Every structure is written in C-alpha cells, then in structure tokens.
Amino acid sequence: MLKKNRKNGNLYLWIGLIMMGILFYSSSQTYEQQSQIGLLSKMLKNEPLKAWFTNVSFMYGGSEVSLEAKGYFSFVEFFIRKLAHFSTYFILGGSFFLGLFPKVNSLIVTAFFGWLAATGYAGIDEFHQMMTSGRTPLFQDVMLDSAGALTAVLLCWMLLGIKRKRWL
C-alpha cells in the first residue's frame, strides 16, 4: 500500500499537507515561544566560532544582522531560523512536485505548480504571522521560502528528467 501511495503521489501530498500543518502551528506561536536562545546559551556557552563571525554583517528585513548588533546567541538563532525556513519549504516544494507529477505527467507544469503552491503558502504563512502577536512578517522570508521550494523542485525535475531521459 505504501508503494502504491508513493507511486501515485498521494504519500508526497500527505507529507506536504503535514508540513503545512507544522508550518501553521509554528506561525501561531509567538517569538518568545519559539526562541531557542536559552538552549543555545547552554549548548554553546563557550561561543565557538565567534572569531569566524566577527566580520559577518548584512541587512535582512531592514535590520542589521551581526554579532555586534544581535549578540552571539541571537546571531546563531537567526541562521537556525532561516535554515528552518529554507528546509521546510524545500520539503514542501519537493512534496508538491512529487505528489503532482503522477497526476499531471508533465515535468514543466508540475515544476511550475509545485513551486507556485509552495510560494503561495509561504505568502499565506507570513500573512498568518502578521496576525500573531510578537511576530514580524517579512517579504524576505517569503523569498527565502520560495528559494527553498524552487531548489527542491529543480532537483526533482533534474532527477526525474535524467530518469525519464526527457526534460519537458
């Protein structure tokens, strides 16, 4: 049964729906509920790699991201959060692609709609964060989410294209 659901794409669509539920729940939490700074300060109390990051400084969402501006643990948490954005939407985009492909059977159409669905959900997710107190919706996060979904979609497209020996 699992093999059948994988082959017809339903397993991947379920993975995508579960990921959407996880993202919705996550967006319902305040920043304080999600913060891992306490855990990071215990795990990384010696501040490893601090010297490597001293010259890292850039703007993201209108705020400076640097050790000086954020402090070590908030700086590390920033990258963990952004990796979570990228990776969850990587899973979502890949799941949509793999779930839709058996039903559509066109790589380009599946790629477009898999990416578009994940990017659309990223926008809806940021809108949901706007209604959650203590959360800041950012267009930059939608772009990061979209990049994660696009990376997965292109990887799936490439692998299926190689497997099928055709690209469209």
C-alpha angles and dihedrals in degrees: 000000000000090000091050092050090048092049095048091045097243094117091056092047088053090050088052092050091048090050089050089053091050091049092048091051091047092051089052091063124086121241090255092054091053099039115122096183093111092053092044092051089056097043096042100032092139089054097231117206091016091132090055092055100045093097096042110110132149142142121258122175092348094306131102116247111203140116090255095051099039107022124238101285096043088047091054091044090053090060092044090053093048091047087052090052093050096043098045091051089044087059092044095049093045092047092051091048094048092042095050100040098076089049098045100028094200118108096206096046092044092048093050096047094040090054093041093051092050093046091047090052089050089057092047089048092054089048088053089052089053088063093048114088115241093023128110118207113215130193086211089063090054089053091048090048090048090051090053091050092045091050091054093044093050091046091051091045091051094047094046090044090055091045093049094035091228130090107204 
